[in-house]
Amino acid sequence: MNRLYSFEPVIDADCRVLILGTMPSAASLAKAQYYGNPHNQFWPILSQVFDEICPEDYPQRLALALRHHVALWDVAGSCLRQGSLDSAIRDVQINDFEGLFAAYPKIKYVFFNGKTAQRLYDKIGRREDIDYAVLPSTSPANTQRREVKLEAWMAVRDAAEI
């Protein structure tokens, strides 16, 4: 099993919301793109949350997130994993969240893209000055209907617009 490394955060000084995945999938790592698996519903759902057409171009997708004050990162900075399933993640090195929050003090909301991201993050403890919520995973492994996921994900818009 090889050690995998996540991407740098997508963030700017105006971000108020941080969306955390666990670790990019094999398809995402191969494309060097957050949520790069074409079957992952993240970008279509985030676009719908903000009432925008989902861009095909990756830089435009990142711009959509930042335009709405949404940052992206993963809980795991590195891990061992065979395949793409969160359940296969082993030997996790957690990213430096204290450093991130110190550098970007406007972040007041953290949304976990699935329960595994939340479980990994909770190993380091939650801050009292940040609100946290778990959203249904946008991964193709989560077979919930898209409408159910979208309803929960609307909380991102509410937090980003405060």
Coordinates of C-alpha atoms in Angstrom, one line a residue:
M1 CA 0.0 0.0 0.0
N2 CA 1.4 3.4 -1.0
R3 CA 1.1 6.5 1.2
L4 CA -1.3 9.0 -0.4
Y5 CA -1.1 12.8 0.1
S6 CA -4.1 15.2 -0.1
F7 CA -4.1 18.5 -1.9
E8 CA -3.4 22.0 -0.6
P9 CA -6.5 23.8 0.6
V10 CA -8.5 25.9 -1.8
I11 CA -9.1 29.0 0.3
D12 CA -8.8 32.7 0.4
A13 CA -9.1 35.4 3.0
D14 CA -12.8 35.9 2.5
C15 CA -13.8 32.2 3.1
R16 CA -16.3 31.7 6.0
V17 CA -17.1 28.0 5.2
L18 CA -14.8 25.1 5.1
I19 CA -15.9 21.8 3.5
L20 CA -13.8 18.8 4.5
G21 CA -13.6 15.5 2.8
T22 CA -11.5 12.6 4.1
M23 CA -8.9 12.0 1.3
P24 CA -9.3 12.5 -2.4
S25 CA -10.4 9.4 -4.3
A26 CA -8.0 7.5 -6.7
A27 CA -9.7 9.3 -9.6
S28 CA -9.3 12.7 -8.0
L29 CA -5.7 12.1 -7.1
A30 CA -5.0 11.0 -10.7
K31 CA -6.6 14.2 -12.1
A32 CA -5.2 16.3 -9.3
Q33 CA -8.7 17.8 -8.7
Y34 CA -10.9 17.9 -5.7
Y35 CA -13.9 15.7 -6.4
G36 CA -12.5 14.7 -9.7
N37 CA -14.4 11.4 -10.0
P38 CA -17.1 12.1 -12.6
H39 CA -19.6 10.1 -10.5
N40 CA -19.1 12.2 -7.4
Q41 CA -22.0 14.6 -7.0
F42 CA -20.0 17.4 -5.2
W43 CA -19.7 19.9 -8.0
P44 CA -23.3 19.5 -9.3
I45 CA -24.7 19.8 -5.8
L46 CA -22.5 22.8 -4.8
S47 CA -23.5 24.5 -8.1
Q48 CA -27.2 23.9 -7.4
V49 CA -26.8 25.1 -3.8
F50 CA -25.7 28.5 -5.1
D51 CA -28.1 28.4 -8.1
E52 CA -25.4 28.3 -10.7
I53 CA -24.7 26.2 -13.7
C54 CA -22.0 23.6 -12.9
P55 CA -18.8 24.6 -14.7
E56 CA -17.0 21.8 -16.6
D57 CA -13.7 23.6 -16.2
Y58 CA -11.9 22.8 -12.9
P59 CA -10.5 26.3 -12.3
Q60 CA -14.0 27.7 -12.8
R61 CA -15.3 25.1 -10.3
L62 CA -12.8 26.3 -7.7
A63 CA -13.7 29.9 -8.5
L64 CA -17.4 29.1 -7.9
A65 CA -16.6 27.8 -4.4
L66 CA -14.4 30.8 -3.6
R67 CA -16.9 33.3 -5.0
H68 CA -19.3 32.0 -2.4
H69 CA -16.7 32.1 0.4
V70 CA -16.4 28.3 0.5
A71 CA -13.0 26.7 1.1
L72 CA -12.1 23.0 0.4
W73 CA -9.7 20.7 2.1
D74 CA -9.4 17.2 3.5
V75 CA -9.0 16.0 7.0
A76 CA -6.3 13.6 6.1
G77 CA -3.0 15.1 5.0
S78 CA -1.8 11.7 4.2
C79 CA -2.8 8.1 4.7
L80 CA -2.5 4.5 3.5
R81 CA -5.4 3.3 1.4
Q82 CA -6.0 0.7 -1.2
G83 CA -8.7 1.9 -3.7
S84 CA -10.9 4.9 -2.9
L85 CA -13.2 3.8 -0.1
D86 CA -13.0 5.7 3.2
S87 CA -13.3 2.5 5.1
A88 CA -9.9 1.4 3.6
I89 CA -8.1 4.4 5.1
R90 CA -5.3 3.5 7.5
D91 CA -2.4 5.3 9.3
V92 CA -3.9 8.8 8.9
Q93 CA -1.8 12.0 9.4
I94 CA -4.3 14.8 10.1
N95 CA -3.8 18.2 8.3
D96 CA -2.8 21.3 10.3
F97 CA -6.2 22.8 11.2
E98 CA -4.9 25.1 13.9
G99 CA -2.5 26.6 11.4
L100 CA -5.3 27.0 8.8
F101 CA -7.7 28.6 11.3
A102 CA -5.0 31.0 12.5
A103 CA -4.2 32.0 8.9
Y104 CA -8.0 32.3 7.9
P105 CA -9.8 33.6 11.0
K106 CA -13.1 34.3 9.0
I107 CA -13.9 30.5 8.9
K108 CA -16.8 30.0 11.3
Y109 CA -18.4 26.9 9.7
V110 CA -17.0 23.5 9.0
F111 CA -19.1 21.0 7.0
F112 CA -17.9 17.4 6.7
N113 CA -18.6 15.7 3.4
G114 CA -19.6 12.5 5.1
K115 CA -19.4 10.8 8.5
T116 CA -15.8 9.5 8.1
A117 CA -14.4 13.0 7.6
Q118 CA -16.1 14.0 10.9
R119 CA -14.9 10.9 12.8
L120 CA -11.3 11.6 11.7
Y121 CA -11.5 15.3 12.5
D122 CA -12.9 14.6 15.9
K123 CA -9.7 12.9 16.9
I124 CA -8.1 16.3 17.2
G125 CA -11.1 18.0 18.8
R126 CA -13.5 20.7 17.8
R127 CA -13.0 24.4 18.4
E128 CA -15.7 26.3 20.4
D129 CA -15.7 29.3 18.0
I130 CA -16.6 27.2 14.9
D131 CA -20.0 25.5 14.1
Y132 CA -19.7 22.0 12.7
A133 CA -22.2 19.8 10.7
V134 CA -22.0 16.5 8.9
L135 CA -23.6 16.4 5.5
P136 CA -24.4 13.4 3.4
S137 CA -21.4 12.2 1.4
T138 CA -21.4 13.2 -2.3
S139 CA -19.4 10.1 -3.1
P140 CA -20.9 7.6 -5.5
A141 CA -20.6 5.1 -2.6
N142 CA -23.5 6.9 -0.9
T143 CA -26.6 5.8 -2.6
Q144 CA -29.0 8.3 -1.1
R145 CA -31.1 10.1 -3.6
R146 CA -29.6 13.3 -4.9
E147 CA -32.6 15.4 -3.7
V148 CA -32.0 14.2 -0.1
K149 CA -28.3 15.2 -0.3
L150 CA -29.2 18.5 -1.9
E151 CA -31.6 19.4 0.9
A152 CA -29.0 18.8 3.5
W153 CA -26.3 20.7 1.6
M154 CA -28.4 23.8 1.4
A155 CA -27.0 24.5 4.9
V156 CA -23.8 25.5 3.1
R157 CA -25.5 28.4 1.3
D158 CA -27.1 29.6 4.6
A159 CA -23.7 29.6 6.3
A160 CA -21.8 31.2 3.4
E161 CA -24.4 34.1 3.1
I162 CA -24.3 35.1 6.8

